[in-house]
Tab-separated table of C-alpha atoms in Angstrom:
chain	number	residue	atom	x	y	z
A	67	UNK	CA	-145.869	25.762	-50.318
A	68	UNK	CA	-144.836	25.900	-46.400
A	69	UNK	CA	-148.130	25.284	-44.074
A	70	UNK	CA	-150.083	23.982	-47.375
A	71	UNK	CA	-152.837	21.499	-48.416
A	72	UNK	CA	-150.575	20.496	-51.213
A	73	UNK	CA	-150.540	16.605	-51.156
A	74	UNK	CA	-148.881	14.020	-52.956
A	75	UNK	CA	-151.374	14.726	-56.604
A	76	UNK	CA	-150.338	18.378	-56.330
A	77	UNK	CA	-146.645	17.712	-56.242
A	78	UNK	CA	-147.164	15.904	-59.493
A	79	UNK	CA	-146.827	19.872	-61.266
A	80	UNK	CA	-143.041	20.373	-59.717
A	81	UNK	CA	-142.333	17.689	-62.808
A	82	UNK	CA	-141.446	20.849	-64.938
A	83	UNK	CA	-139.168	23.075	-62.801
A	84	UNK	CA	-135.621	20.836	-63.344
A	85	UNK	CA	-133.798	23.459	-62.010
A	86	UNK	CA	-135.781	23.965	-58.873
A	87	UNK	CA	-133.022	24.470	-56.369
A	88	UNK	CA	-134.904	25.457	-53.057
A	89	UNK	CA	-138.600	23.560	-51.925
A	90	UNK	CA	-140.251	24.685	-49.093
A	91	UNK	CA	-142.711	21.654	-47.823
A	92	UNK	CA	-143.405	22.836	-44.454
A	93	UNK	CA	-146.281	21.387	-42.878
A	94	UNK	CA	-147.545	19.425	-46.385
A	95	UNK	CA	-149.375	16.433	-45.983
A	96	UNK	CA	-146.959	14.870	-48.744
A	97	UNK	CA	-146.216	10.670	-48.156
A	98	UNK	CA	-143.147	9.011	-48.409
A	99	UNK	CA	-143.823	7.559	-51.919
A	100	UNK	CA	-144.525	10.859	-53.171
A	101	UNK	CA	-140.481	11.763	-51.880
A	102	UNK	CA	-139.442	8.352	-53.499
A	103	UNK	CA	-140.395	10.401	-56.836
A	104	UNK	CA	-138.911	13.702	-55.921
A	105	UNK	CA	-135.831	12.077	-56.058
A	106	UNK	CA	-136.525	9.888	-58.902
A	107	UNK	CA	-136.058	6.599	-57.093
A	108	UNK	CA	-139.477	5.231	-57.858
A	109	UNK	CA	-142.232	5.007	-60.235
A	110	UNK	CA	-145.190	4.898	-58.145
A	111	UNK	CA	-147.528	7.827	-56.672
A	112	UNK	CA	-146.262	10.895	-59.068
A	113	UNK	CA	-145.148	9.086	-61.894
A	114	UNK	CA	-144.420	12.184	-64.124
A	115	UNK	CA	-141.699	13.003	-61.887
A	116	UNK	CA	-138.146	12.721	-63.225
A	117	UNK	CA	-136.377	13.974	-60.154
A	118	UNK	CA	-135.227	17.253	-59.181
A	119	UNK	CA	-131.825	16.835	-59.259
A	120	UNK	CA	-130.712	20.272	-58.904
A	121	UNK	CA	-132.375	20.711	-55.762
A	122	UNK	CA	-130.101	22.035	-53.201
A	123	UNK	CA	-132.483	23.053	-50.024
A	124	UNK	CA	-135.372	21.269	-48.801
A	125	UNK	CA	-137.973	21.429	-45.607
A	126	UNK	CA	-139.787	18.680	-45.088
A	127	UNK	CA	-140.550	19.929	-41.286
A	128	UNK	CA	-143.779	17.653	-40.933
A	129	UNK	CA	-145.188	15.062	-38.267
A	130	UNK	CA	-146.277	12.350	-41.076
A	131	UNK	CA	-142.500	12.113	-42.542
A	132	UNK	CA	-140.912	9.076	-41.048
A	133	UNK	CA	-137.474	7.419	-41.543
A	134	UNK	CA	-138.785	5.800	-45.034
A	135	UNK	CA	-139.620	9.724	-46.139
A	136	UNK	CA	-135.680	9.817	-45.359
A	137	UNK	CA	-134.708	6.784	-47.171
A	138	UNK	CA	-137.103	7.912	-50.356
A	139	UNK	CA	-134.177	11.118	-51.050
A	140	UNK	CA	-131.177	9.680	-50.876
A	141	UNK	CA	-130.683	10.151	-54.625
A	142	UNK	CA	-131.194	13.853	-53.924
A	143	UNK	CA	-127.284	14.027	-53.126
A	144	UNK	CA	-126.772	17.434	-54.030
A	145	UNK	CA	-128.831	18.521	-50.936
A	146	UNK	CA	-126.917	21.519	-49.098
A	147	UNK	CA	-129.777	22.344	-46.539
A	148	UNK	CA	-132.083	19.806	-45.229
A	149	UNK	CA	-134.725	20.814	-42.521
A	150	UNK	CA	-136.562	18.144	-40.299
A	151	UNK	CA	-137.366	19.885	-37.778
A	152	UNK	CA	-140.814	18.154	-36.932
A	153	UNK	CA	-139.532	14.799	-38.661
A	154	UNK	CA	-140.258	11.536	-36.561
A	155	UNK	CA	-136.760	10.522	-37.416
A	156	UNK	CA	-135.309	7.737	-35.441
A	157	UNK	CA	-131.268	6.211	-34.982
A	158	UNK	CA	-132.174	3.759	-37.685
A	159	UNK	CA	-132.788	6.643	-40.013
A	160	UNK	CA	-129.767	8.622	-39.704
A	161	UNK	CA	-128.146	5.665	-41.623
A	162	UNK	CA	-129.544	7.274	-44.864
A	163	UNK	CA	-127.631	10.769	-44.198
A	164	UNK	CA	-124.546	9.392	-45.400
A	165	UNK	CA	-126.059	10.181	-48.843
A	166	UNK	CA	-125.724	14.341	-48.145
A	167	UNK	CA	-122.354	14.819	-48.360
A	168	UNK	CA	-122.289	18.160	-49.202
A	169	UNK	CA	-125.399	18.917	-46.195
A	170	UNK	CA	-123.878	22.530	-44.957
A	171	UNK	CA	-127.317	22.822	-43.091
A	172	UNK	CA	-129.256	19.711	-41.328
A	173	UNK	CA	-132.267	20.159	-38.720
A	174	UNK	CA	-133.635	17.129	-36.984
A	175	UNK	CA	-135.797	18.074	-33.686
A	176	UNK	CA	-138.606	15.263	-33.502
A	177	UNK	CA	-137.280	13.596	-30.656
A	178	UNK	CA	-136.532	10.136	-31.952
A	179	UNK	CA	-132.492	10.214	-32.175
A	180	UNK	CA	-129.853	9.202	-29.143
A	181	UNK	CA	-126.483	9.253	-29.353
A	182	UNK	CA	-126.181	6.180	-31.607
A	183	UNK	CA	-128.184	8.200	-34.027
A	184	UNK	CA	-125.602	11.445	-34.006
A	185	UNK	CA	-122.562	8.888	-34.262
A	186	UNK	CA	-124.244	9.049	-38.065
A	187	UNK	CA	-123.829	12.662	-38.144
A	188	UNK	CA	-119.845	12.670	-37.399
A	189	UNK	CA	-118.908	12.381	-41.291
A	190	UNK	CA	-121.127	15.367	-42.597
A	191	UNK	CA	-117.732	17.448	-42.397
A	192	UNK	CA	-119.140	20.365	-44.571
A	193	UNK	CA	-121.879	21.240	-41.759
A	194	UNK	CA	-122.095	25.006	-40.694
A	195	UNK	CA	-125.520	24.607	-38.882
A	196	UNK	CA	-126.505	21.782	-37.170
A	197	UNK	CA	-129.843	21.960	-35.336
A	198	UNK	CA	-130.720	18.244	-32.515
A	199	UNK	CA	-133.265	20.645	-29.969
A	200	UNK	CA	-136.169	18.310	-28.544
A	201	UNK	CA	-134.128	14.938	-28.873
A	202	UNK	CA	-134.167	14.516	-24.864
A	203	UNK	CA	-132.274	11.786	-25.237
A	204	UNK	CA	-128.760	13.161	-26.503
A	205	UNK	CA	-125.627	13.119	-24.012
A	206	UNK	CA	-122.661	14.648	-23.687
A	207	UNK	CA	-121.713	11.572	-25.812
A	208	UNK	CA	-123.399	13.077	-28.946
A	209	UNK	CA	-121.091	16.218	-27.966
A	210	UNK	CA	-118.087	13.866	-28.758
A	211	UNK	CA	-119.531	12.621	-31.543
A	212	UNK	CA	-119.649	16.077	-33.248
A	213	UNK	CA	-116.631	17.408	-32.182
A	214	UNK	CA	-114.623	16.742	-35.294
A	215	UNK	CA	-117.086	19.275	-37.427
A	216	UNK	CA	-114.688	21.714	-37.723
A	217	UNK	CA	-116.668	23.553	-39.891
A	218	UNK	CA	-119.727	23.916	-37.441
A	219	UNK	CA	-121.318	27.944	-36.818
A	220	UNK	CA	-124.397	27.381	-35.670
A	221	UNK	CA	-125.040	24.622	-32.500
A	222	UNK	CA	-128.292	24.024	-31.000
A	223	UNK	CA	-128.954	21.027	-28.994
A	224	UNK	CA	-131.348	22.350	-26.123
A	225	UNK	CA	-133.637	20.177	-24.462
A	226	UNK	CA	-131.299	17.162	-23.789
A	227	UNK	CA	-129.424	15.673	-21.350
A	228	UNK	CA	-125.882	17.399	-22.085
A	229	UNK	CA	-124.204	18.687	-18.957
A	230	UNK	CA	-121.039	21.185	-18.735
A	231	UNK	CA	-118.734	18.070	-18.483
A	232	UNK	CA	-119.587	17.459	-22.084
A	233	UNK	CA	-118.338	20.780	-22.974
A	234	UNK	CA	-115.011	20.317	-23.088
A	235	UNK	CA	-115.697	17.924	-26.150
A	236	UNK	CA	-116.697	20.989	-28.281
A	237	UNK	CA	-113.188	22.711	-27.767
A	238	UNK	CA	-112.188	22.002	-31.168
A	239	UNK	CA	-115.048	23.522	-33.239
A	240	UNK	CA	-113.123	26.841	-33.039
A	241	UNK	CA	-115.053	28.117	-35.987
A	242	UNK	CA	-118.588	28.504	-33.443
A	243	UNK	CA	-120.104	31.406	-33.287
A	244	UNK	CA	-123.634	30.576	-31.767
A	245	UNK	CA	-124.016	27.770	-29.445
A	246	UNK	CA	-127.898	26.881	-27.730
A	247	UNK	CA	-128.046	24.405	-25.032
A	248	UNK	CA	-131.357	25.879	-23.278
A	249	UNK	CA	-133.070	23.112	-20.881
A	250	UNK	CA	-130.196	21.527	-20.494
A	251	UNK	CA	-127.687	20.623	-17.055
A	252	UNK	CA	-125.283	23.814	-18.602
A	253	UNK	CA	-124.595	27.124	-17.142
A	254	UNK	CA	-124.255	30.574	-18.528
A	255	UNK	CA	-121.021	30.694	-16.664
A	256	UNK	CA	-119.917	27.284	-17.977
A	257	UNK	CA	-120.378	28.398	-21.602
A	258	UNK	CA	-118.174	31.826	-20.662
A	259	UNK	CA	-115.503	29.777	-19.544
A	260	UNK	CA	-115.376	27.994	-22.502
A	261	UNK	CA	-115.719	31.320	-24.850
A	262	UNK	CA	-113.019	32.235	-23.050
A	263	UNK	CA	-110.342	29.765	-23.189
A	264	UNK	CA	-111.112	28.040	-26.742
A	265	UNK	CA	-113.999	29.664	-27.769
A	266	UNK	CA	-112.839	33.295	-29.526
A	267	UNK	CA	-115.895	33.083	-32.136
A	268	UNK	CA	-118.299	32.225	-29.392
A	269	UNK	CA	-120.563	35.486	-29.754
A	270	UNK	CA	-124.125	34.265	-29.317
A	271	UNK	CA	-124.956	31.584	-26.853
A	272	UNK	CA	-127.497	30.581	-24.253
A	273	UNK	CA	-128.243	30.114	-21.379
A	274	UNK	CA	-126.708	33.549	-21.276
């Protein structure tokens, strides 16, 4: 469905697939009340839906979803992957993540969060991949703020305002293996350092 005309009407024929585990919405000009069904917290737009509760990955990488697209799938709490890449989703939104426990994959690059917003992040401990690029805002505050996801792989917050001092809150995530801070006031050299000291896993990284 990624890059689609499939509105809210078309959604309507997912009502059959209960064990739909993966939905790709990429680029769909789909509503917030339309999501509200997806996860079977409303009655309105597709009615038929009963909620796909065995969903376990979803993109909803779109301009047009919104904090309320956010709030409308907090009953999806099974969620394992959950891509926003393109999602105008602000600090007041990130309230409704605490409903993904189990989130082992979260992308959010619209540009709307700061570090209040990440402090909402901090208790998604079963995170591998977490993706904040574009959010020009973040500090080496959101850095701290992250540092006890032990778990974390995959790092990417490029085009933001973290410097190298801010790297030394990411000494505990000894489990990273990729780390992206393009745009940002950190050198290659910096990021060696680091790789080098506290950092075994460290393989991929830039700047390089």
């Amino acid at each position: 469905m990624a890059s689609s005309k499939v509105t809210d009407y078309g959604i309507t024929y997912l009502k059959a697939l209960h064990k739909l585990a993966l939905l790709n919405m990429e680029g769909c000009p789909v509503t917030a009340a339309c999501l509200k069904s997806l996860s079977g917290s409303s009655r309105d737009c597709c009615t038929s839906l009963s909620g796909l509760s065995s969903l376990k990955s979803l993109n909803l990488d779109a301009r047009q979803i919104t904090d309320a697209g956010l709030a409308a799938l907090t009953n999806l709490t099974g969620l394992t992957h959950l891509d926003l890449f393109g999602a105008r989703i602000t600090d007041s939104g990130t309230n409704y993540l605490r409903s993904f426990k189990n989130l082992q994959s979260l992308e959010i690059c619209g540009g709307g969060l700061t570090d209040a917003g990440v402090k909402n992040i901090k208790d998604l401990t079963s995170l591998t991949l977490l993706n904040l690029s574009q959010n020009h805002h973040l500090t080496d505050k959101s850095l701290e703020s992250i540092s006890g996801l032990m778990q974390l792989v995959s790092l990417n917050v490029s085009n933001s305002r973290v410097t190298s001092a801010g790297l030394l809150h990411l000494k505990p995530l000894k489990n990273l293996m990729s780390l992206t801070l393009e745009s940002c006031k950190v050198t290659a050299s910096d990021i060696k350092k680091l790789q080098s000291t506290d950092l075994p896993n460290l393989v991929n990284f830039r700047p390089e």
